[in-house]
mmCIF file of C-alpha atoms and ligand atoms in Angstrom:
data_model
loop_
_atom_site.group_PDB
_atom_site.id
_atom_site.type_symbol
_atom_site.label_atom_id
_atom_site.label_comp_id
_atom_site.label_asym_id
_atom_site.label_seq_id
_atom_site.Cartn_x
_atom_site.Cartn_y
_atom_site.Cartn_z
ATOM 1 C CA MET A 65 19.653 -13.212 -11.965
ATOM 2 C CA THR A 66 17.358 -13.157 -9.265
ATOM 3 C CA THR A 67 14.019 -14.730 -8.879
ATOM 4 C CA ASN A 68 10.634 -13.326 -7.776
ATOM 5 C CA ARG A 69 10.976 -14.510 -4.501
ATOM 6 C CA ASP A 70 14.311 -12.729 -4.415
ATOM 7 C CA LEU A 71 12.850 -9.768 -4.908
ATOM 8 C CA ALA A 72 10.436 -10.362 -2.406
ATOM 9 C CA ALA A 73 12.394 -11.420 0.122
ATOM 10 C CA THR A 74 14.442 -8.645 -0.078
ATOM 11 C CA ASP A 75 14.830 -6.530 3.093
ATOM 12 C CA GLY A 76 11.477 -5.018 3.663
ATOM 13 C CA VAL A 77 10.792 -4.652 -0.102
ATOM 14 C CA PHE A 78 6.932 -4.006 -0.263
ATOM 15 C CA ILE A 79 6.792 -3.283 -4.281
ATOM 16 C CA GLU A 80 9.217 -3.857 -6.619
ATOM 17 C CA MET A 81 8.857 -2.444 -9.923
ATOM 18 C CA ARG A 82 11.298 -3.515 -12.672
ATOM 19 C CA ASP A 83 11.920 -1.927 -16.477
ATOM 20 C CA LEU A 84 8.339 -1.339 -16.412
ATOM 21 C CA ASN A 85 6.960 -0.178 -19.890
ATOM 22 C CA LYS A 86 3.660 0.303 -20.973
ATOM 23 C CA TRP A 87 2.116 1.448 -24.361
ATOM 24 C CA PHE A 88 -1.403 2.712 -24.938
ATOM 25 C CA GLY A 89 -1.526 1.957 -28.678
ATOM 26 C CA VAL A 90 1.608 3.099 -30.051
ATOM 27 C CA PHE A 91 2.572 5.763 -27.580
ATOM 28 C CA HIS A 92 5.148 5.345 -25.182
ATOM 29 C CA ALA A 93 3.751 6.128 -21.563
ATOM 30 C CA LEU A 94 5.828 4.182 -19.349
ATOM 31 C CA LYS A 95 9.284 3.501 -20.202
ATOM 32 C CA ASP A 96 11.914 1.389 -18.424
ATOM 33 C CA VAL A 97 10.676 2.466 -14.910
ATOM 34 C CA SER A 98 11.959 1.042 -11.857
ATOM 35 C CA LEU A 99 11.177 1.807 -8.363
ATOM 36 C CA THR A 100 11.789 -0.142 -5.255
ATOM 37 C CA VAL A 101 9.234 1.054 -2.456
ATOM 38 C CA GLY A 102 10.270 -0.414 0.929
ATOM 39 C CA LYS A 103 7.348 -1.737 4.139
ATOM 40 C CA GLY A 104 6.274 2.017 5.561
ATOM 41 C CA GLU A 105 7.933 3.757 3.321
ATOM 42 C CA LYS A 106 6.473 7.119 2.057
ATOM 43 C CA ILE A 107 7.110 8.089 -1.313
ATOM 44 C CA VAL A 108 5.934 11.176 -3.092
ATOM 45 C CA ILE A 109 5.775 10.946 -6.922
ATOM 46 C CA CYS A 110 5.502 14.317 -9.017
ATOM 47 C CA GLY A 111 6.116 15.475 -12.079
ATOM 48 C CA PRO A 112 4.201 17.600 -14.907
ATOM 49 C CA SER A 113 0.927 17.035 -16.311
ATOM 50 C CA GLY A 114 0.919 13.677 -18.798
ATOM 51 C CA SER A 115 3.988 12.334 -17.293
ATOM 52 C CA GLY A 116 2.959 8.882 -16.175
ATOM 53 C CA LYS A 117 2.382 9.781 -12.323
ATOM 54 C CA SER A 118 -1.583 8.056 -12.756
ATOM 55 C CA THR A 119 -0.086 5.339 -15.198
ATOM 56 C CA LEU A 120 2.378 4.632 -12.924
ATOM 57 C CA ILE A 121 0.196 3.898 -9.640
ATOM 58 C CA ARG A 122 -2.315 2.120 -11.794
ATOM 59 C CA CYS A 123 -0.066 -0.632 -12.890
ATOM 60 C CA ILE A 124 0.391 -0.770 -9.256
ATOM 61 C CA ASN A 125 -2.934 -2.319 -8.540
ATOM 62 C CA GLY A 126 -3.614 -3.728 -11.846
ATOM 63 C CA LEU A 127 -5.659 -1.398 -12.777
ATOM 64 C CA GLU A 128 -3.562 -0.584 -16.255
ATOM 65 C CA PRO A 129 -2.045 -3.349 -17.874
ATOM 66 C CA PHE A 130 1.362 -3.345 -18.936
ATOM 67 C CA GLN A 131 3.311 -4.843 -22.079
ATOM 68 C CA LYS A 132 6.915 -4.853 -20.367
ATOM 69 C CA GLY A 133 9.079 -5.609 -17.101
ATOM 70 C CA ARG A 134 7.209 -6.178 -13.890
ATOM 71 C CA VAL A 135 5.884 -5.445 -10.866
ATOM 72 C CA LEU A 136 5.849 -7.529 -7.343
ATOM 73 C CA VAL A 137 3.665 -6.148 -4.330
ATOM 74 C CA ASP A 138 4.168 -7.969 -1.219
ATOM 75 C CA GLY A 139 5.865 -10.930 -3.463
ATOM 76 C CA ILE A 140 3.055 -11.129 -5.525
ATOM 77 C CA ASN A 141 3.430 -10.647 -9.529
ATOM 78 C CA LEU A 142 1.131 -8.819 -11.499
ATOM 79 C CA ASP A 143 2.260 -10.432 -14.362
ATOM 80 C CA ASP A 144 0.343 -13.369 -13.683
ATOM 81 C CA GLY A 145 -3.781 -12.448 -14.539
ATOM 82 C CA LYS A 146 -5.160 -14.429 -11.277
ATOM 83 C CA ALA A 147 -2.517 -12.312 -9.376
ATOM 84 C CA VAL A 148 -4.613 -9.210 -9.903
ATOM 85 C CA GLU A 149 -7.640 -9.633 -7.249
ATOM 86 C CA ALA A 150 -4.741 -10.935 -4.868
ATOM 87 C CA VAL A 151 -2.706 -7.334 -5.341
ATOM 88 C CA ARG A 152 -6.144 -5.287 -5.230
ATOM 89 C CA ARG A 153 -6.777 -6.754 -2.015
ATOM 90 C CA GLU A 154 -3.365 -5.237 -0.307
ATOM 91 C CA VAL A 155 -3.606 -2.020 -1.944
ATOM 92 C CA GLY A 156 -5.845 0.658 -0.992
ATOM 93 C CA MET A 157 -6.705 3.847 -3.729
ATOM 94 C CA VAL A 158 -7.958 6.944 -3.434
ATOM 95 C CA PHE A 159 -8.320 9.298 -6.964
ATOM 96 C CA GLN A 160 -8.262 13.385 -7.456
ATOM 97 C CA SER A 161 -12.309 12.619 -7.867
ATOM 98 C CA PHE A 162 -13.353 11.108 -4.933
ATOM 99 C CA ASN A 163 -14.737 8.311 -6.299
ATOM 100 C CA LEU A 164 -17.918 7.623 -3.606
ATOM 101 C CA PHE A 165 -20.987 5.775 -4.509
ATOM 102 C CA PRO A 166 -23.664 8.822 -4.848
ATOM 103 C CA HIS A 167 -26.779 6.526 -3.919
ATOM 104 C CA MET A 168 -24.941 5.007 -1.191
ATOM 105 C CA THR A 169 -24.658 6.893 2.484
ATOM 106 C CA VAL A 170 -20.968 7.124 3.946
ATOM 107 C CA LEU A 171 -21.541 3.984 6.004
ATOM 108 C CA GLU A 172 -22.770 2.409 3.018
ATOM 109 C CA ASN A 173 -19.809 3.511 1.035
ATOM 110 C CA CYS A 174 -17.516 2.203 3.966
ATOM 111 C CA THR A 175 -18.768 -1.499 4.213
ATOM 112 C CA LEU A 176 -19.762 -2.623 0.789
ATOM 113 C CA ALA A 177 -16.344 -3.733 -0.081
ATOM 114 C CA PRO A 178 -15.542 -5.626 3.007
ATOM 115 C CA ARG A 179 -19.113 -7.481 3.006
ATOM 116 C CA ARG A 180 -19.148 -8.233 -1.092
ATOM 117 C CA VAL A 181 -15.342 -8.715 -1.189
ATOM 118 C CA ARG A 182 -13.920 -9.889 2.420
ATOM 119 C CA GLY A 183 -17.128 -11.646 3.448
ATOM 120 C CA ILE A 184 -17.191 -9.873 6.735
ATOM 121 C CA ALA A 185 -20.791 -9.668 8.401
ATOM 122 C CA GLN A 186 -22.630 -6.419 8.481
ATOM 123 C CA GLY A 187 -22.196 -5.648 12.018
ATOM 124 C CA GLU A 188 -18.602 -6.227 12.038
ATOM 125 C CA ALA A 189 -18.131 -4.722 8.545
ATOM 126 C CA GLU A 190 -19.954 -1.546 10.409
ATOM 127 C CA LYS A 191 -18.105 -1.551 13.632
ATOM 128 C CA THR A 192 -14.718 -1.063 11.371
ATOM 129 C CA ALA A 193 -16.061 1.459 9.232
ATOM 130 C CA ARG A 194 -17.327 3.465 12.317
ATOM 131 C CA GLN A 195 -13.810 3.584 13.729
ATOM 132 C CA LEU A 196 -12.148 4.639 10.462
ATOM 133 C CA LEU A 197 -15.084 7.061 9.806
ATOM 134 C CA GLU A 198 -14.146 8.414 13.614
ATOM 135 C CA ARG A 199 -10.341 8.377 12.828
ATOM 136 C CA VAL A 200 -10.349 10.813 9.865
ATOM 137 C CA ARG A 201 -13.161 13.153 11.651
ATOM 138 C CA ILE A 202 -16.486 12.462 10.041
ATOM 139 C CA LEU A 203 -18.121 10.287 12.152
ATOM 140 C CA GLU A 204 -21.051 12.489 12.138
ATOM 141 C CA GLN A 205 -21.862 12.114 8.590
ATOM 142 C CA ALA A 206 -22.216 8.286 8.147
ATOM 143 C CA GLU A 207 -25.949 8.517 7.381
ATOM 144 C CA LYS A 208 -25.849 11.448 4.985
ATOM 145 C CA TYR A 209 -25.086 10.760 1.134
ATOM 146 C CA PRO A 210 -21.887 12.140 -0.660
ATOM 147 C CA ALA A 211 -23.856 15.090 -2.437
ATOM 148 C CA GLN A 212 -24.485 16.026 1.021
ATOM 149 C CA LEU A 213 -20.938 16.692 1.968
ATOM 150 C CA SER A 214 -18.197 19.184 1.377
ATOM 151 C CA GLY A 215 -15.244 17.576 -1.202
ATOM 152 C CA GLY A 216 -12.502 17.594 1.931
ATOM 153 C CA GLN A 217 -15.117 15.704 3.833
ATOM 154 C CA GLN A 218 -16.013 12.966 0.632
ATOM 155 C CA GLN A 219 -12.320 12.847 0.195
ATOM 156 C CA ARG A 220 -11.951 11.589 3.670
ATOM 157 C CA VAL A 221 -14.414 9.378 3.334
ATOM 158 C CA ALA A 222 -12.892 7.817 0.769
ATOM 159 C CA ILE A 223 -9.590 7.821 2.550
ATOM 160 C CA ALA A 224 -11.834 5.753 5.113
ATOM 161 C CA ARG A 225 -13.657 3.290 2.504
ATOM 162 C CA ALA A 226 -10.233 2.391 0.906
ATOM 163 C CA LEU A 227 -8.894 1.385 5.075
ATOM 164 C CA CYS A 228 -11.732 -0.377 5.877
ATOM 165 C CA MET A 229 -10.176 -3.471 3.589
ATOM 166 C CA GLU A 230 -7.364 -3.168 5.793
ATOM 167 C CA PRO A 231 -5.001 -2.749 2.564
ATOM 168 C CA LYS A 232 -1.147 -2.618 3.220
ATOM 169 C CA VAL A 233 -0.078 -0.037 1.516
ATOM 170 C CA MET A 234 -2.384 3.162 0.483
ATOM 171 C CA LEU A 235 -1.815 5.029 -3.474
ATOM 172 C CA PHE A 236 -2.994 8.525 -3.973
ATOM 173 C CA ASP A 237 -3.318 10.656 -6.882
ATOM 174 C CA GLU A 238 -3.552 13.745 -6.523
ATOM 175 C CA PRO A 239 -6.420 13.351 -3.654
ATOM 176 C CA THR A 240 -5.946 17.446 -3.275
ATOM 177 C CA SER A 241 -6.333 18.994 -6.451
ATOM 178 C CA ALA A 242 -9.898 19.128 -7.055
ATOM 179 C CA LEU A 243 -9.950 20.441 -3.410
ATOM 180 C CA ASP A 244 -10.957 23.885 -2.801
ATOM 181 C CA PRO A 245 -7.940 25.332 -1.015
ATOM 182 C CA GLU A 246 -9.274 25.692 2.130
ATOM 183 C CA MET A 247 -10.490 21.907 2.252
ATOM 184 C CA VAL A 248 -6.683 21.025 1.401
ATOM 185 C CA LYS A 249 -5.621 21.118 4.833
ATOM 186 C CA GLU A 250 -8.209 18.938 5.895
ATOM 187 C CA VAL A 251 -7.006 15.889 3.445
ATOM 188 C CA LEU A 252 -3.442 16.265 4.078
ATOM 189 C CA ASP A 253 -3.591 16.242 7.684
ATOM 190 C CA THR A 254 -5.571 12.680 7.608
ATOM 191 C CA MET A 255 -2.558 11.581 5.234
ATOM 192 C CA ILE A 256 0.206 12.866 7.685
ATOM 193 C CA SER A 257 -1.525 10.932 10.469
ATOM 194 C CA LEU A 258 -1.728 8.101 8.473
ATOM 195 C CA ALA A 259 1.935 8.317 7.442
ATOM 196 C CA ARG A 260 1.940 8.193 10.949
ATOM 197 C CA ASP A 261 0.883 5.209 12.026
ATOM 198 C CA GLY A 262 3.451 3.170 9.783
ATOM 199 C CA MET A 263 1.209 2.720 6.687
ATOM 200 C CA THR A 264 3.371 2.423 3.244
ATOM 201 C CA MET A 265 2.326 5.351 0.847
ATOM 202 C CA ILE A 266 2.587 6.516 -2.568
ATOM 203 C CA CYS A 267 1.692 9.711 -3.438
ATOM 204 C CA VAL A 268 1.503 11.686 -6.726
ATOM 205 C CA THR A 269 0.776 15.471 -5.003
ATOM 206 C CA HIS A 270 1.918 18.370 -6.128
ATOM 207 C CA GLU A 271 1.524 19.448 -2.483
ATOM 208 C CA MET A 272 5.469 20.270 -1.340
ATOM 209 C CA GLY A 273 4.842 20.630 2.079
ATOM 210 C CA PHE A 274 3.437 17.046 2.572
ATOM 211 C CA ALA A 275 6.227 15.967 0.869
ATOM 212 C CA ARG A 276 8.795 17.469 2.709
ATOM 213 C CA GLN A 277 7.084 16.515 5.477
ATOM 214 C CA VAL A 278 6.401 12.956 4.851
ATOM 215 C CA ALA A 279 8.149 11.519 2.265
ATOM 216 C CA ASP A 280 11.529 9.588 2.801
ATOM 217 C CA ARG A 281 11.996 9.713 -1.450
ATOM 218 C CA VAL A 282 10.379 12.296 -3.699
ATOM 219 C CA VAL A 283 10.214 10.732 -7.213
ATOM 220 C CA PHE A 284 10.203 13.016 -10.097
ATOM 221 C CA MET A 285 8.681 12.222 -13.384
ATOM 222 C CA ALA A 286 9.000 13.351 -16.918
ATOM 223 C CA ASP A 287 8.058 11.659 -20.338
ATOM 224 C CA GLY A 288 7.290 8.607 -19.029
ATOM 225 C CA MET A 289 10.457 8.396 -17.422
ATOM 226 C CA VAL A 290 11.812 8.350 -13.655
ATOM 227 C CA ILE A 291 13.863 11.401 -13.881
ATOM 228 C CA GLU A 292 15.194 11.923 -10.195
ATOM 229 C CA GLU A 293 15.025 10.297 -7.387
ATOM 230 C CA ALA A 294 16.004 11.950 -3.951
ATOM 231 C CA PRO A 295 14.856 12.689 -0.211
ATOM 232 C CA PRO A 296 12.724 15.662 -0.090
ATOM 233 C CA GLU A 297 15.590 17.977 1.056
ATOM 234 C CA THR A 298 18.055 16.967 -1.224
ATOM 235 C CA PHE A 299 15.375 17.247 -3.955
ATOM 236 C CA PHE A 300 13.696 20.834 -3.119
ATOM 237 C CA GLN A 301 17.209 22.478 -2.327
ATOM 238 C CA SER A 302 19.499 20.882 -5.166
ATOM 239 C CA PRO A 303 17.363 18.999 -8.048
ATOM 240 C CA GLN A 304 19.923 17.676 -10.579
ATOM 241 C CA HIS A 305 17.499 17.498 -13.707
ATOM 242 C CA PRO A 306 16.793 20.309 -15.640
ATOM 243 C CA ARG A 307 13.810 19.226 -15.993
ATOM 244 C CA ALA A 308 13.201 19.007 -12.121
ATOM 245 C CA LYS A 309 14.655 22.403 -11.838
ATOM 246 C CA ALA A 310 11.739 23.938 -13.942
ATOM 247 C CA PHE A 311 9.262 22.124 -12.517
ATOM 248 C CA LEU A 312 10.214 23.271 -9.231
ATOM 249 C CA GLY A 313 10.451 27.073 -10.366
ATOM 250 C CA GLU A 314 7.113 26.561 -11.777
ATOM 251 C CA ILE A 315 5.469 24.908 -8.734
ATOM 252 C CA LEU A 316 7.041 26.791 -6.223
HETATM 253 P P1 ADP B 68 -0.251 12.255 -15.065
HETATM 254 O O1 ADP B 68 -0.813 11.582 -14.421
HETATM 255 O O2 ADP B 68 1.192 12.005 -15.109
HETATM 256 O O3 ADP B 68 -0.738 13.327 -15.656
HETATM 257 P P2 ADP B 68 -0.461 10.193 -17.211
HETATM 258 O O4 ADP B 68 -0.175 9.072 -16.656
HETATM 259 O O5 ADP B 68 -2.329 10.605 -16.893
HETATM 260 O O6 ADP B 68 -0.068 11.188 -16.517
HETATM 261 O O7 ADP B 68 -1.082 10.163 -18.828
HETATM 262 C C1 ADP B 68 0.519 9.955 -19.185
HETATM 263 C C2 ADP B 68 0.284 9.893 -20.746
HETATM 264 O O8 ADP B 68 -0.869 8.944 -21.087
HETATM 265 C C3 ADP B 68 -0.695 11.461 -21.032
HETATM 266 O O9 ADP B 68 0.013 11.810 -22.227
HETATM 267 C C4 ADP B 68 -1.494 10.488 -21.115
HETATM 268 O O10 ADP B 68 -2.511 11.614 -22.485
HETATM 269 C C5 ADP B 68 -1.598 9.143 -21.611
HETATM 270 N N1 ADP B 68 -2.842 8.552 -21.291
HETATM 271 C C6 ADP B 68 -3.146 8.047 -20.501
HETATM 272 N N2 ADP B 68 -4.214 7.718 -19.850
HETATM 273 C C7 ADP B 68 -4.393 7.027 -21.829
HETATM 274 C C8 ADP B 68 -5.624 6.345 -22.331
HETATM 275 N N3 ADP B 68 -6.220 5.327 -21.239
HETATM 276 N N4 ADP B 68 -5.644 6.134 -23.885
HETATM 277 C C9 ADP B 68 -4.399 6.775 -24.373
HETATM 278 N N5 ADP B 68 -3.603 7.701 -23.700
HETATM 279 C C10 ADP B 68 -3.343 7.599 -22.292
HETATM 280 MG MG1 MG B 69 -2.172 12.087 -13.176
#
């Protein structure tokens, strides 16, 4: 029998999900999902719509409660209600729909949480925000409002905003699926650069070029279960499960 500490102390393990089960009322959305993510590892999660991908990654930062199993992030056990805040401080999340605050400038979007949640002084928060906006190549838009930006620009701001909290892991939930095709690349390039810098990442995406380029492992989900898990070259060349084959046949 392993204890929480044993799991956390396992070489370089950063996220540990063990027999995770989640119900929405009577609907069984996650069924005995187990997944381990090492420090610095990049995981791509794919699978048909409704398979539980969003629910799974929302469980990692306490956005969804779960009923059975456990989730440890950096050794912090999410079963413990008080742990949610501690975990959220380590986890950055980027959604399909950007979710920027519309009434705030880009810079204000990026400095709000560092000031409010981490108590960082305005000047310092702005300095960090400008550095990260530079990194996602959007510093020149710092004084604009989200509605004045393209979708790709908004999504890069959302990435910079998450990075301003100095997360140890970044979760992406279909970050490019709401974008016009010509804007997908700029967001993927930003994610690729983040991956190259060593960030631990879990990305729900159907961008298989991205998966081939950066993923250490591809996790395929269907019906609330992890059906297959393999390095990208193995998964794309010789998917094992009929559901995975069918899925790849549809999207490739
Ligand atoms: P995916 O991200 O793979 O498309 P989701 O995790 O969003 O799938 O959803 C998995 C299943 O759980 C779907 O059948 C969805 O309808 C259901 N579901 C998701 N969120 C809720 C909710 N808040 N209440 C009830 N059912 C939900
Ligand atoms: Mg989803």
